[in-house]
Backbone as JSON, one array per atom type, in Angstrom:
{
  "sequence": "MLIETDRYQQVLGEELRKLRTARGWTRKELNERLQSGISLQTLATYELGTRQCSVVRLAELCLAMDELPQDLLARVHRRLFAEHQGRLKVCLDDVVADDQPELLPLRRWARGRLAEGGAAEVQFDRTTLEQLAALCELGTEELVTRLRRLSAPAPRTARAGGSHADRACGS",
  "N": [[-4.18, 19.3, 5.65], [-5.77, 16.95, 3.81], [-7.61, 16.42, 0.81], [-9.78, 13.94, 0.02], [-10.62, 12.86, -2.97], [-12.6, 11.03, -3.97], [-14.21, 10.62, -1.7], [-15.03, 13.24, -1.22], [-16.59, 13.76, -3.52], [-18.6, 11.88, -3.06], [-19.85, 12.79, -0.68], [-20.66, 15.33, -1.52], [-22.49, 14.56, -3.49], [-24.38, 13.25, -1.86], [-25.33, 15.42, -0.4], [-26.49, 16.95, -2.45], [-28.53, 15.18, -3.21], [-30.0, 15.13, -0.81], [-30.95, 17.78, -0.78], [-32.62, 17.77, -3.05], [-34.51, 15.74, -2.4], [-35.57, 16.8, -0.08], [-37.19, 18.71, -1.08], [-39.08, 17.22, -2.16], [-38.89, 16.33, -4.75], [-38.52, 14.42, -7.74], [-35.78, 13.08, -9.65], [-36.32, 13.63, -12.28], [-38.08, 15.78, -12.06], [-36.41, 17.72, -10.95], [-34.58, 17.94, -13.06], [-36.17, 19.09, -15.02], [-36.26, 21.69, -14.12], [-33.81, 22.71, -14.58], [-31.48, 24.86, -16.25], [-29.92, 24.0, -18.39], [-30.02, 21.05, -20.36], [-29.6, 17.84, -19.03], [-28.89, 14.37, -18.8], [-30.96, 12.02, -17.02], [-29.48, 9.98, -15.99], [-26.92, 11.12, -15.75], [-27.46, 13.02, -13.78], [-28.08, 11.26, -11.72], [-25.56, 10.06, -11.35], [-24.12, 12.21, -10.36], [-25.39, 12.55, -7.88], [-24.77, 10.13, -6.7], [-22.13, 10.39, -6.46], [-20.29, 9.42, -8.23], [-19.5, 10.7, -10.43], [-17.77, 13.6, -11.41], [-18.81, 16.93, -10.87], [-19.07, 19.9, -12.67], [-18.15, 23.27, -11.74], [-19.89, 25.2, -12.72], [-22.11, 23.62, -13.39], [-22.75, 22.65, -10.85], [-23.49, 25.05, -9.58], [-25.74, 25.64, -11.13], [-27.43, 23.46, -10.49], [-27.79, 23.9, -7.73], [-29.01, 26.47, -7.7], [-31.36, 25.91, -9.07], [-32.63, 24.52, -7.12], [-33.07, 26.43, -5.29], [-30.94, 27.1, -3.58], [-27.99, 28.39, -2.2], [-24.87, 27.95, -3.72], [-22.52, 28.16, -2.13], [-23.49, 27.62, 0.41], [-24.24, 24.95, 0.26], [-21.7, 23.82, -0.26], [-20.43, 24.53, 2.11], [-21.73, 22.86, 3.93], [-20.85, 20.39, 2.99], [-18.12, 20.62, 3.51], [-18.12, 20.87, 6.31], [-18.97, 18.31, 7.01], [-16.9, 16.72, 5.91], [-14.58, 17.67, 7.11], [-14.89, 17.46, 9.82], [-13.3, 16.52, 11.86], [-11.58, 18.56, 12.3], [-13.05, 20.47, 13.43], [-13.95, 22.2, 16.41], [-11.47, 22.82, 17.26], [-9.01, 25.12, 18.36], [-6.88, 27.75, 17.68], [-4.33, 29.22, 19.54], [-2.44, 31.93, 20.67], [0.26, 31.78, 22.65], [1.77, 33.87, 23.69], [-0.14, 35.86, 23.9], [-1.76, 34.77, 25.88], [-0.02, 34.73, 28.09], [0.38, 37.47, 28.38], [-2.06, 38.32, 29.26], [-4.33, 39.24, 31.96], [-6.45, 38.04, 33.28], [-7.83, 36.67, 36.13], [-9.02, 34.11, 36.22], [-7.75, 32.69, 34.25], [-5.29, 32.04, 35.18], [-4.12, 29.37, 35.74], [-3.76, 28.45, 33.09], [-2.15, 30.47, 32.08], [0.2, 30.11, 33.59], [1.02, 27.62, 32.61], [1.43, 28.29, 29.93], [3.54, 30.15, 30.16], [5.58, 28.44, 31.08], [5.8, 26.65, 28.92], [6.65, 28.37, 26.87], [9.07, 29.22, 28.0], [10.51, 26.9, 27.85], [11.05, 26.82, 25.24], [9.03, 26.07, 23.56], [6.53, 26.03, 20.91], [5.06, 29.15, 20.05], [2.49, 29.36, 19.19], [-0.33, 27.39, 19.63], [-2.57, 24.64, 19.07], [-5.57, 23.8, 20.35], [-7.53, 20.94, 20.92], [-10.97, 19.84, 21.19], [-11.3, 18.2, 23.49], [-9.05, 18.88, 25.04], [-9.62, 21.59, 25.44], [-11.89, 21.35, 27.03], [-10.79, 20.16, 29.32], [-8.98, 22.16, 30.11], [-10.78, 24.2, 30.65], [-12.11, 23.17, 32.88], [-9.96, 23.14, 34.68], [-9.54, 25.87, 34.91], [-11.84, 26.53, 36.1], [-14.09, 27.25, 34.57], [-16.79, 27.31, 32.18], [-16.66, 25.39, 29.16], [-17.35, 26.75, 26.74], [-17.22, 29.37, 27.65], [-14.48, 29.61, 28.23], [-13.45, 29.25, 25.62], [-14.52, 31.51, 24.36], [-13.18, 33.55, 25.78], [-10.5, 32.97, 25.1], [-10.58, 33.31, 22.35], [-11.07, 36.04, 22.23], [-8.69, 36.96, 23.3], [-6.85, 36.32, 21.31], [-7.71, 37.77, 19.19], [-7.21, 40.19, 16.63], [-6.1, 43.43, 17.53], [-6.55, 47.02, 17.66], [-3.72, 49.11, 16.82], [-2.98, 50.82, 18.93], [-4.12, 49.69, 21.13], [-2.81, 47.67, 22.52], [-0.15, 47.08, 24.7], [3.26, 47.15, 23.77], [3.05, 46.94, 21.05], [1.26, 46.2, 17.98], [-1.05, 43.5, 17.31], [-0.19, 42.33, 14.98], [2.5, 42.74, 15.15], [3.35, 40.92, 16.93], [4.62, 37.65, 17.88], [2.8, 35.65, 17.11], [1.13, 36.9, 15.38], [-1.03, 37.44, 12.59]],
  "CA": [[-5.46, 18.67, 5.49], [-5.87, 16.4, 2.47], [-8.95, 16.18, 0.3], [-9.94, 12.66, -0.67], [-11.51, 13.21, -4.07], [-13.76, 10.14, -4.03], [-15.07, 10.91, -0.55], [-15.61, 14.56, -1.44], [-17.67, 13.61, -4.5], [-19.69, 11.12, -2.43], [-20.56, 13.67, 0.26], [-21.32, 16.34, -2.34], [-23.67, 13.9, -4.08], [-25.37, 13.04, -0.8], [-25.95, 16.72, -0.08], [-27.36, 17.28, -3.58], [-29.71, 14.31, -3.1], [-30.8, 15.62, 0.32], [-31.64, 18.99, -1.22], [-33.7, 17.4, -3.97], [-35.57, 14.98, -1.71], [-36.21, 17.7, 0.89], [-38.2, 19.45, -1.83], [-40.06, 16.24, -2.63], [-38.76, 16.23, -6.2], [-37.81, 13.31, -8.37], [-34.69, 13.59, -10.5], [-36.94, 14.18, -13.48], [-38.62, 17.11, -11.73], [-35.26, 18.63, -10.85], [-34.04, 18.11, -14.41], [-37.05, 20.02, -15.74], [-36.02, 23.03, -13.62], [-32.44, 23.1, -14.93], [-31.3, 25.73, -17.41], [-29.4, 23.17, -19.48], [-30.48, 19.67, -20.28], [-28.67, 16.73, -18.76], [-29.63, 13.12, -18.7], [-31.27, 11.58, -15.66], [-28.34, 9.14, -15.58], [-25.87, 12.03, -15.3], [-27.91, 13.55, -12.5], [-27.93, 10.17, -10.74], [-24.14, 9.85, -11.04], [-23.72, 13.31, -9.47], [-25.91, 12.26, -6.55], [-24.05, 8.97, -6.17], [-20.73, 10.77, -6.27], [-19.43, 8.66, -9.14], [-19.11, 11.58, -11.53], [-17.5, 14.96, -10.95], [-19.73, 17.96, -11.33], [-18.35, 21.16, -12.88], [-18.59, 24.37, -10.87], [-21.06, 25.82, -13.35], [-23.23, 22.68, -13.24], [-23.11, 22.66, -9.42], [-24.24, 26.29, -9.34], [-27.05, 25.49, -11.78], [-28.23, 22.54, -9.67], [-28.14, 24.57, -6.48], [-29.95, 27.56, -7.96], [-32.65, 25.3, -9.43], [-33.24, 24.08, -5.86], [-33.14, 27.62, -4.44], [-29.89, 26.94, -2.58], [-26.74, 29.03, -2.58], [-23.81, 26.93, -3.83], [-21.59, 28.23, -1.01], [-24.11, 26.97, 1.57], [-24.1, 23.51, 0.04], [-20.29, 23.46, -0.07], [-20.12, 24.65, 3.54], [-22.19, 21.62, 4.59], [-19.93, 19.32, 2.58], [-16.85, 20.82, 4.24], [-18.35, 20.53, 7.73], [-18.99, 16.85, 7.12], [-15.61, 16.13, 5.58], [-13.49, 18.13, 7.96], [-15.41, 17.53, 11.19], [-12.23, 16.26, 12.82], [-10.88, 19.81, 12.57], [-13.93, 21.35, 14.18], [-13.71, 22.13, 17.84], [-10.07, 23.17, 17.53], [-8.81, 26.56, 18.52], [-5.49, 28.19, 17.7], [-4.11, 30.21, 20.59], [-1.09, 32.47, 20.76], [0.64, 31.72, 24.06], [2.19, 35.21, 24.09], [-1.36, 36.56, 24.3], [-2.2, 34.2, 27.16], [0.91, 35.22, 29.11], [0.19, 38.92, 28.55], [-3.39, 38.58, 29.81], [-4.34, 39.27, 33.42], [-7.7, 37.49, 33.84], [-7.49, 35.74, 37.22], [-9.49, 32.75, 35.94], [-6.84, 32.03, 33.31], [-3.97, 31.87, 35.82], [-3.5, 28.06, 35.46], [-3.35, 28.39, 31.69], [-1.05, 31.42, 31.94], [1.4, 29.45, 34.14], [1.43, 26.58, 31.67], [1.93, 28.98, 28.73], [4.88, 30.68, 30.49], [6.49, 27.3, 31.12], [6.01, 26.15, 27.56], [7.47, 29.35, 26.15], [10.4, 29.21, 28.6], [11.17, 25.68, 27.37], [11.28, 26.96, 23.8], [7.91, 25.5, 22.8], [5.89, 26.9, 19.91], [4.26, 30.24, 20.62], [1.09, 29.15, 18.81], [-0.76, 26.01, 19.83], [-3.94, 24.35, 18.67], [-6.23, 22.96, 21.33], [-8.71, 20.24, 20.44], [-12.14, 19.99, 22.07], [-11.05, 17.53, 24.77], [-8.1, 19.72, 25.78], [-10.35, 22.8, 25.86], [-12.77, 20.96, 28.15], [-9.94, 19.96, 30.49], [-8.48, 23.47, 30.51], [-11.92, 24.93, 31.22], [-12.3, 22.64, 34.23], [-8.83, 23.62, 35.46], [-9.74, 27.31, 35.14], [-13.17, 26.65, 36.72], [-14.96, 27.95, 33.63], [-17.42, 26.45, 31.19], [-15.83, 25.27, 27.96], [-17.65, 27.83, 25.81], [-16.7, 30.62, 28.24], [-13.03, 29.61, 27.99], [-13.24, 29.45, 24.19], [-14.82, 32.93, 24.09], [-12.08, 34.36, 26.32], [-9.29, 32.73, 24.31], [-10.75, 33.96, 21.04], [-10.89, 37.48, 22.45], [-7.25, 37.21, 23.5], [-6.1, 36.18, 20.06], [-8.29, 38.62, 18.14], [-6.39, 41.37, 16.33], [-6.52, 44.66, 18.21], [-5.96, 48.22, 17.07], [-2.31, 49.31, 17.17], [-2.78, 51.52, 20.21], [-4.83, 49.01, 22.21], [-1.96, 46.73, 23.25], [1.22, 47.49, 25.01], [4.25, 46.33, 23.08], [2.83, 46.88, 19.6], [0.01, 45.63, 17.5], [-1.1, 42.05, 17.21], [0.62, 41.95, 13.82], [3.91, 42.82, 15.52], [3.62, 39.84, 17.88], [5.11, 36.42, 17.28], [1.71, 34.85, 16.54], [0.28, 37.75, 14.54], [-1.25, 37.02, 11.2]],
  "C": [[-5.58, 18.22, 4.03], [-7.33, 16.21, 2.08], [-8.94, 14.85, -0.42], [-11.02, 12.87, -1.72], [-12.77, 12.35, -4.09], [-14.75, 10.43, -2.89], [-15.75, 12.26, -0.71], [-16.79, 14.47, -2.4], [-18.87, 12.89, -3.89], [-20.52, 12.03, -1.52], [-21.29, 14.78, -0.5], [-22.59, 15.77, -2.96], [-24.77, 13.68, -3.06], [-26.08, 14.34, -0.44], [-26.87, 17.19, -1.21], [-28.66, 16.47, -3.5], [-30.62, 14.76, -1.96], [-31.6, 16.86, -0.06], [-32.85, 18.65, -2.08], [-34.85, 16.7, -3.24], [-36.28, 15.83, -0.66], [-37.32, 18.52, 0.21], [-39.29, 18.52, -2.36], [-40.03, 16.03, -4.14], [-38.1, 14.92, -6.6], [-36.65, 13.92, -9.16], [-35.27, 14.23, -11.76], [-37.48, 15.59, -13.21], [-37.5, 18.14, -11.56], [-34.72, 18.95, -12.24], [-34.87, 19.11, -15.21], [-36.82, 21.47, -15.31], [-34.62, 23.56, -13.97], [-32.42, 23.95, -16.2], [-30.82, 24.93, -18.62], [-29.88, 21.74, -19.28], [-29.35, 18.71, -19.97], [-29.51, 15.48, -18.63], [-29.9, 12.79, -17.24], [-30.15, 10.7, -15.11], [-27.2, 10.02, -15.06], [-26.22, 12.61, -13.94], [-27.75, 12.49, -11.4], [-26.47, 9.96, -10.37], [-23.59, 10.99, -10.19], [-24.15, 12.98, -8.04], [-25.22, 11.06, -5.9], [-22.58, 9.28, -5.92], [-19.78, 10.01, -7.16], [-18.99, 9.48, -10.34], [-18.88, 12.98, -10.97], [-18.41, 15.95, -11.66], [-18.92, 19.24, -11.51], [-18.92, 22.22, -11.93], [-19.86, 25.0, -11.42], [-22.29, 24.91, -13.18], [-23.69, 22.63, -11.78], [-23.94, 23.9, -9.09], [-25.64, 26.19, -9.94], [-27.97, 24.58, -10.96], [-28.7, 23.22, -8.39], [-29.21, 25.64, -6.7], [-31.33, 27.03, -8.35], [-33.39, 24.84, -8.18], [-33.29, 25.19, -4.83], [-32.16, 27.52, -3.26], [-28.65, 27.67, -3.08], [-25.64, 27.97, -2.64], [-22.85, 26.95, -2.64], [-22.18, 27.59, 0.26], [-24.01, 25.45, 1.46], [-22.66, 23.07, 0.29], [-19.87, 23.58, 1.39], [-20.57, 23.39, 4.29], [-21.27, 20.45, 4.24], [-18.64, 19.43, 3.39], [-17.02, 20.49, 5.72], [-18.34, 19.02, 7.92], [-17.61, 16.24, 6.92], [-14.52, 16.47, 6.59], [-13.92, 18.28, 9.41], [-14.32, 17.29, 12.22], [-11.46, 17.53, 13.16], [-11.76, 20.81, 13.3], [-13.62, 21.2, 15.66], [-12.28, 22.42, 18.21], [-9.94, 24.68, 17.56], [-7.32, 26.85, 18.57], [-5.36, 29.32, 18.71], [-2.66, 30.63, 20.57], [-0.73, 32.53, 22.25], [1.17, 33.05, 24.57], [1.0, 36.02, 24.58], [-1.86, 36.07, 25.65], [-1.34, 34.74, 28.29], [0.68, 36.7, 29.4], [-1.14, 39.26, 29.2], [-3.35, 38.56, 31.34], [-5.65, 38.77, 34.03], [-7.34, 36.47, 34.92], [-7.89, 34.3, 36.93], [-8.54, 31.98, 35.03], [-5.45, 31.8, 33.89], [-3.37, 30.48, 35.57], [-3.0, 27.93, 34.02], [-2.16, 29.31, 31.44], [0.25, 30.8, 32.46], [1.93, 28.39, 33.17], [2.06, 27.23, 30.43], [3.33, 29.54, 28.98], [5.92, 29.56, 30.47], [6.82, 26.76, 29.74], [6.9, 27.08, 26.75], [8.9, 29.36, 26.68], [11.21, 28.0, 28.13], [11.45, 25.74, 25.86], [10.19, 26.34, 22.95], [7.33, 26.52, 21.83], [5.02, 27.94, 20.59], [2.79, 30.1, 20.26], [0.77, 27.68, 18.95], [-2.19, 25.87, 19.33], [-4.51, 23.37, 19.67], [-7.41, 22.26, 20.69], [-9.81, 20.35, 21.5], [-11.89, 19.38, 23.44], [-10.11, 18.36, 25.63], [-8.79, 20.98, 26.29], [-11.27, 22.5, 27.05], [-11.96, 20.79, 29.43], [-9.39, 21.29, 31.01], [-9.58, 24.3, 31.17], [-12.16, 24.46, 32.66], [-11.19, 23.13, 35.16], [-8.99, 25.1, 35.82], [-11.08, 27.59, 35.82], [-14.1, 27.52, 35.89], [-15.68, 26.9, 32.79], [-16.56, 26.44, 29.94], [-16.08, 26.42, 26.99], [-17.16, 29.18, 26.34], [-15.2, 30.72, 28.02], [-12.74, 29.9, 26.52], [-13.46, 30.92, 23.83], [-13.67, 33.81, 24.57], [-10.81, 34.19, 25.5], [-9.4, 33.36, 22.93], [-10.56, 35.46, 21.16], [-9.42, 37.83, 22.61], [-6.5, 37.23, 22.18], [-6.65, 37.02, 18.92], [-7.37, 39.8, 17.89], [-6.98, 42.6, 17.02], [-5.94, 45.85, 17.49], [-4.55, 48.44, 17.59], [-2.12, 49.93, 18.54], [-3.38, 50.77, 21.38], [-3.95, 48.09, 23.04], [-0.6, 47.32, 23.51], [2.16, 46.59, 24.22], [3.98, 46.17, 21.6], [1.52, 46.25, 19.26], [0.09, 44.12, 17.5], [-0.23, 41.57, 16.06], [2.11, 41.97, 14.13], [4.32, 41.65, 16.43], [4.03, 38.57, 17.15], [4.01, 35.62, 16.59], [0.86, 35.64, 15.58], [0.14, 37.21, 13.14], [-2.13, 38.01, 10.51]]
}
């Protein structure tokens, strides 16, 4: 996953501007609440994404607007990396080892893929998850929940054949 610096700055600036305008503040009003003085032009360039903001300055801006910097950055990342949302990594060894009757179609496919020498870990996108859910006669969110449970690390004694960390897909 590559970060496009210009796009990142643009989205960060948009999120800063949204925070400020949601409070009904002008740039001047925000500037008055900052610990250190910056010019209104500098503040404008941050919001336009044409100037990089230091980590310390970003924290100062966020705190002046009663926002946690990590929450602001999480929104930026959701916007920038939305194409990666809705994806789920699944360990096919876990699918094969499972015995839920509803997952039988997926288990058969996983066995075949592993027998052909395919990767033991796959990443399903949202469309694939929807299709698999229909094949298993489950709702998409129900399938996602079950697959996440399958791939969740378990205590060493909970699984036959060793811990999740001992498995091919363990991490």
